Short mmCIF file of C-alpha atoms in Angstrom, two decimals:
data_model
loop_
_atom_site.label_atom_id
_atom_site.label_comp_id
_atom_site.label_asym_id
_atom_site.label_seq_id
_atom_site.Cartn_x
_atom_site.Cartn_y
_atom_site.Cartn_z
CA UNK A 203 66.05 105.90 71.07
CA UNK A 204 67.65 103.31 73.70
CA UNK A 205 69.29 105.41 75.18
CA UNK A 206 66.13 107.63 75.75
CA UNK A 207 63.94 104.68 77.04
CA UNK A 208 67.27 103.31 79.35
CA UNK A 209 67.02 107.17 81.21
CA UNK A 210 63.31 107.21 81.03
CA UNK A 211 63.85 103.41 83.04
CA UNK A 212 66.38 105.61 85.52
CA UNK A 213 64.21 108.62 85.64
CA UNK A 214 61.24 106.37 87.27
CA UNK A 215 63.13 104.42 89.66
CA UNK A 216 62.63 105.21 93.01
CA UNK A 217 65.48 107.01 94.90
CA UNK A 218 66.73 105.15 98.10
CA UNK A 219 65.44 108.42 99.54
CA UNK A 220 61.67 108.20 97.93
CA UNK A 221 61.98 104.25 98.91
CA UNK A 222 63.14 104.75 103.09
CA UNK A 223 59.72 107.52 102.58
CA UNK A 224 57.70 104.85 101.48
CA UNK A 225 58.58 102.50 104.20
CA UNK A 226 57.39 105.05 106.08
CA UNK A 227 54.29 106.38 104.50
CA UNK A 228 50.64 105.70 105.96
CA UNK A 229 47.74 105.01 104.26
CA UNK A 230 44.09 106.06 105.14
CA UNK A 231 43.40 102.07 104.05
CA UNK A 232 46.05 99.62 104.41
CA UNK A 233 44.76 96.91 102.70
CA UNK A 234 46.46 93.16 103.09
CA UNK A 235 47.44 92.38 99.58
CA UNK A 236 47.94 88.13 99.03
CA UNK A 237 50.89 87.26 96.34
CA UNK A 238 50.09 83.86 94.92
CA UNK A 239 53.00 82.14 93.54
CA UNK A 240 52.52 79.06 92.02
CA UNK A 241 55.80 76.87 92.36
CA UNK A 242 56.95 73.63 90.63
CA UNK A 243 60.57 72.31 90.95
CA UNK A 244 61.97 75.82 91.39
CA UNK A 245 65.68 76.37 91.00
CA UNK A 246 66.40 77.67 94.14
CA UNK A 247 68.23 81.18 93.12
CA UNK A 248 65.40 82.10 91.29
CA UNK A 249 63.18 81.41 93.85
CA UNK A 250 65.29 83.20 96.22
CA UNK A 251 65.60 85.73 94.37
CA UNK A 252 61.45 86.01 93.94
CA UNK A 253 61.09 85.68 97.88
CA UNK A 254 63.83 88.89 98.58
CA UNK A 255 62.06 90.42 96.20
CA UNK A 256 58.73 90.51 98.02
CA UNK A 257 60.17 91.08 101.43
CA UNK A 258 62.05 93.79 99.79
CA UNK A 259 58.68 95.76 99.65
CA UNK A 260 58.36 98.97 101.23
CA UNK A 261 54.54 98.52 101.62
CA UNK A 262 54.70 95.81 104.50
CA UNK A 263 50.56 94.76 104.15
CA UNK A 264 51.50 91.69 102.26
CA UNK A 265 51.24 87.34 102.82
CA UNK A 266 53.06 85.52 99.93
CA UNK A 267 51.39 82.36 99.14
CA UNK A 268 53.68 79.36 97.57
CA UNK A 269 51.49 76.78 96.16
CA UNK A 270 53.95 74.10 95.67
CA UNK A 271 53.66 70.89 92.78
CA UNK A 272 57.02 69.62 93.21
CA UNK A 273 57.01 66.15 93.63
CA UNK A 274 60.74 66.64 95.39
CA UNK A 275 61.35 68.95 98.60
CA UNK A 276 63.54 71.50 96.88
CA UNK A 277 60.70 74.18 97.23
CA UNK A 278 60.45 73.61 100.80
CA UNK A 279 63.84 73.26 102.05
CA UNK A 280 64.38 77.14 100.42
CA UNK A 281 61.08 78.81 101.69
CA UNK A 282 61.73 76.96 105.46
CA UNK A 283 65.06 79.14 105.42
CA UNK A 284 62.62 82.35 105.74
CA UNK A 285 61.78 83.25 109.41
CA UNK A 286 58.90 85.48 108.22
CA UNK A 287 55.22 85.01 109.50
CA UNK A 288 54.20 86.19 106.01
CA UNK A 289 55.32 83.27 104.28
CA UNK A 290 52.71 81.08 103.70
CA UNK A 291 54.23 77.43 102.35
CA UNK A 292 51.42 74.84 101.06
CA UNK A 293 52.01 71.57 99.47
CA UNK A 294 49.64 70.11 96.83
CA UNK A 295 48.30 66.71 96.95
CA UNK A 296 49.38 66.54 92.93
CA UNK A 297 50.75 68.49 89.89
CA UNK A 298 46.76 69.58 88.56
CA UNK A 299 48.37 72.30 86.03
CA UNK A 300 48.66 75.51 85.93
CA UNK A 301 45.59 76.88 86.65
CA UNK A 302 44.26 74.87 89.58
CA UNK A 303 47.47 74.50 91.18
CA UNK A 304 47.39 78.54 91.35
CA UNK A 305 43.58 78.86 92.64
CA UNK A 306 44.67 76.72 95.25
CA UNK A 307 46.59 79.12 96.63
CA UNK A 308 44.24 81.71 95.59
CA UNK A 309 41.68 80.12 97.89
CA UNK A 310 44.33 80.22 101.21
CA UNK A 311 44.46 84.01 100.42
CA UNK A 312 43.15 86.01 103.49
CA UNK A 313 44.16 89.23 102.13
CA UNK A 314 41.52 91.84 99.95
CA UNK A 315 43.36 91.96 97.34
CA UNK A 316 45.20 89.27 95.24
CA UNK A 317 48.13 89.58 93.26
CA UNK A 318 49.78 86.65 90.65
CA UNK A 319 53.24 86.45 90.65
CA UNK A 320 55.24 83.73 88.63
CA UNK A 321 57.75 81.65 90.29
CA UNK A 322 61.06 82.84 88.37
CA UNK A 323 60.50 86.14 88.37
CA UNK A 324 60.65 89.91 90.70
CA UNK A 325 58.98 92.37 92.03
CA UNK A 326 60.46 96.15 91.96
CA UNK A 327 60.56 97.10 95.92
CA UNK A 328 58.23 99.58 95.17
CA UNK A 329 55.70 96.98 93.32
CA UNK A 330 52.82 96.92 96.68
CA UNK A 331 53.64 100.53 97.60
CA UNK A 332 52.09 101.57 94.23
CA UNK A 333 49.60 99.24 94.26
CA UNK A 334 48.12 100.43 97.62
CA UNK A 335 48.30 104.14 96.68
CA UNK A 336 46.67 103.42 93.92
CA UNK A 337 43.77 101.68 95.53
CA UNK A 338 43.81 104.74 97.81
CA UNK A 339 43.57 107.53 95.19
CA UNK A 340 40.32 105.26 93.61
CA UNK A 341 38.67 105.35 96.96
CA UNK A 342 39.44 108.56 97.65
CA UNK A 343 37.30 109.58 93.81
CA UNK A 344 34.64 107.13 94.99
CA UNK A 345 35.78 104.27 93.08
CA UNK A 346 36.92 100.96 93.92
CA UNK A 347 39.54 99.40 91.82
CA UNK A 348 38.92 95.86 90.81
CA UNK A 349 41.71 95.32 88.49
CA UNK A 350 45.30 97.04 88.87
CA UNK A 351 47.93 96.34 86.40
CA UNK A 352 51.52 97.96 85.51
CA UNK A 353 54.13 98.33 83.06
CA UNK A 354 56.98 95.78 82.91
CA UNK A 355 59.91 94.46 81.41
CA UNK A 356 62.40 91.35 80.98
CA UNK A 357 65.37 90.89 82.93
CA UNK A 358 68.24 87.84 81.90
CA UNK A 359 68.41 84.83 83.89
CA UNK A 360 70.70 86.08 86.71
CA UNK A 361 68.94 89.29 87.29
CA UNK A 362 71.63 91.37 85.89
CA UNK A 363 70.17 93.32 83.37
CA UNK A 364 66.71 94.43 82.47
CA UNK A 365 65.62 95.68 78.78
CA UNK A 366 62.60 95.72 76.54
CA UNK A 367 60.30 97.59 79.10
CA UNK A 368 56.42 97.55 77.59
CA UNK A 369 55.12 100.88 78.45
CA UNK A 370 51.37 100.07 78.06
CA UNK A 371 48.05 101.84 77.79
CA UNK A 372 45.60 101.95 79.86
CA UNK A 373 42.76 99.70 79.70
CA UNK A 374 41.85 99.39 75.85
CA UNK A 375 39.16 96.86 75.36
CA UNK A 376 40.08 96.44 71.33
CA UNK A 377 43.43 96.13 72.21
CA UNK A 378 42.96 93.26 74.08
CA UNK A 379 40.57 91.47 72.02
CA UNK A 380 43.87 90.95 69.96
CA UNK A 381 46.65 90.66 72.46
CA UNK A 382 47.40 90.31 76.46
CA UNK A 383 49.30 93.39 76.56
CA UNK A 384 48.27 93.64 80.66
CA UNK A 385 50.20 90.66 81.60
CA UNK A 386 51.91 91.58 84.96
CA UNK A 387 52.26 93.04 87.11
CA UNK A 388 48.01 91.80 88.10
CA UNK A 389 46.25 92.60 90.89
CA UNK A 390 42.78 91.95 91.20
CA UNK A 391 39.82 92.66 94.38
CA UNK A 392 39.96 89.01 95.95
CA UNK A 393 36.40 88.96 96.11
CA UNK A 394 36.54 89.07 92.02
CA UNK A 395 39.88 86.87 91.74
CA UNK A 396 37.47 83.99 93.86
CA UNK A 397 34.40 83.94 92.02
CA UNK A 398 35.90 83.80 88.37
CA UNK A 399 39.41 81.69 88.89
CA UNK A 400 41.78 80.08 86.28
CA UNK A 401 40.14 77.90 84.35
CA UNK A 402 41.85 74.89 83.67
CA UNK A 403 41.14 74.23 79.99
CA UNK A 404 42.95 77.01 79.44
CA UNK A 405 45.92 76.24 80.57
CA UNK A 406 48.73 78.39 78.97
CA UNK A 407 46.24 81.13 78.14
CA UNK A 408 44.71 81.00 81.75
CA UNK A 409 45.89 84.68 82.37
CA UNK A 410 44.65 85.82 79.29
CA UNK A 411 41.17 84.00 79.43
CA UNK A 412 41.14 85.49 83.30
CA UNK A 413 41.63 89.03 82.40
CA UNK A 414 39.28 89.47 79.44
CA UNK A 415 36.18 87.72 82.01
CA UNK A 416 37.46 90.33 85.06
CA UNK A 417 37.69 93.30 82.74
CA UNK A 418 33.80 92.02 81.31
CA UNK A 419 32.87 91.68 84.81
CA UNK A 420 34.11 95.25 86.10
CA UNK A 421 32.47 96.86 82.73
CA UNK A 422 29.13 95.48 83.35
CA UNK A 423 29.44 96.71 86.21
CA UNK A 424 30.16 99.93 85.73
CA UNK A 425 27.33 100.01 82.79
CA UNK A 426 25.18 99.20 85.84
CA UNK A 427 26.22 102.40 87.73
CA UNK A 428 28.88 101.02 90.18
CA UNK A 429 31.87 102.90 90.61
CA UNK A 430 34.34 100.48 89.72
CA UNK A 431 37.68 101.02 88.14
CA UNK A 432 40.24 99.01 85.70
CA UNK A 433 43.82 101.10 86.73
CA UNK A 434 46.90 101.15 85.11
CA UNK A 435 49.99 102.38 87.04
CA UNK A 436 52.52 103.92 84.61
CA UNK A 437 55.54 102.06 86.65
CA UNK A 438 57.68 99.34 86.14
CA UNK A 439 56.53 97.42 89.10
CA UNK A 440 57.43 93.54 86.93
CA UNK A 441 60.60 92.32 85.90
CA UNK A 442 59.80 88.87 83.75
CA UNK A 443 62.50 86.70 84.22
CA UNK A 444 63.70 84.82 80.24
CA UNK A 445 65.49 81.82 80.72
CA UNK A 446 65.34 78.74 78.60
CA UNK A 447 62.33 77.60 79.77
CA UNK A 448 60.76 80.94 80.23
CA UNK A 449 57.97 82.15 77.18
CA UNK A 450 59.32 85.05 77.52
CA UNK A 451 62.81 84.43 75.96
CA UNK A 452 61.73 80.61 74.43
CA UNK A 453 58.17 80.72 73.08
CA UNK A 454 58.36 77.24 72.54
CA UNK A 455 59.28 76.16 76.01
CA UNK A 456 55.34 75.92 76.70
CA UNK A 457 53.47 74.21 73.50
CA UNK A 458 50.51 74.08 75.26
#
């Protein structure tokens, strides 16, 4: 069974060939989609790592958004090493948690679409490509897609090895009454992503509390006869990083 889901992993991944094609591809829409990272004290080859990983994109369309807390310059002096326009750097007055330290930089997004990306962890090169052609394929049915979400999976702390990939469903309202099983990779309409926000009081839950109000929002919608759409892309397009202080390897790393 392992070895079935490790060649289903290799079956998906994009060929260098299918990659230097999507570099090259053109869209009838090219939207401009805004990564907000949210950054505190970042060790700096995981943040590297994070940054490559979004210039690495074969979809170009993108500004990455660094909302730094760190009350040191460690954040800085890596991102000021990138030359690229793209990279948008902006210091916070204060460490507000979580939640409003990320809708600060969800505020500074220019682009239509907004994407949350933790600090520690990557993008596949093919993450935005998807993403776009996606939001294509919905506009091409008449739809617009308000929230886009993918599979995933872990990798270890040096980006070595990647296991435990969550294959989801698509959107399954039950099934998320009981659990956050959409996660990462998100991408929601900014539009949306600006009226709701994080909400502070739910700070180590924020993305679960913000998903359940977009998904409510986009189904009311659609009960009122708008052509919205909830989309699932069947790709890895998230590798979550587990490191000591990562939930996803230490639960107990965040109490709160």
């Amino acid at each position: 069974a392992i070895a079935a889901i490790v060649v289903t992993l290799i079956d998906k991944a994009p060929s260098k060939e299918e990659l230097l094609a999507q570099r090259n591809a053109v869209f009838s829409e090219n939207v401009l989609i805004s990564i907000v990272v949210p950054t505190y004290e970042t060790k700096e080859p995981h943040l590297r790592e994070m940054i490559e990983s979004v210039i690495g994109q074969t979809y170009a369309g993108w500004e990455l958004i660094l909302a730094d807390a760190s009350s040191t310059n460690a954040v800085y002096d890596v991102v000021n090493t990138y030359k690229d326009a793209r990279i948008v750097y902006k210091k916070l007055a204060k460490n507000a948690g979580i939640s409003e330290n990320t809708n600060q930089g969800i505020m500074e997004a220019k682009g239509q679409y907004i994407a949350l990306l933790d600090h520690d962890d990557l993008l596949t090169p093919d993450a935005l490509f998807e993403t776009v052609s996606r939001i294509n394929k919905e506009k091409n049915e008449g739809k617009l897609a308000k929230v886009i979400f993918s599979d995933e999976d872990k990798c270890n702390s040096d980006g070595s090895r990647f296991f435990e990939p969550h294959f989801k469903p698509g959107y399954n309202k039950e099934l998320l009454f009981a659990n956050n099983y959409i996660c990462h990779f998100l991408v929601c309409e900014a539009k949306l992503m600006k009226e709701l926000l994080l909400r502070k009081e739910f700070d180590g839950a924020q993305d679960f509390d913000f998903v359940l109000r977009a998904t409510s929002y986009v189904n009311k919608e659609r009960e009122a006869g708008e052509n919205t759409s909830i989309c699932h892309i069947e790709k890895v397009l998230y590798h979550w990083r587990c490191h000591e202080n990562s939930t996803a390897e230490n639960p107990e790393s965040k109490m709160y």
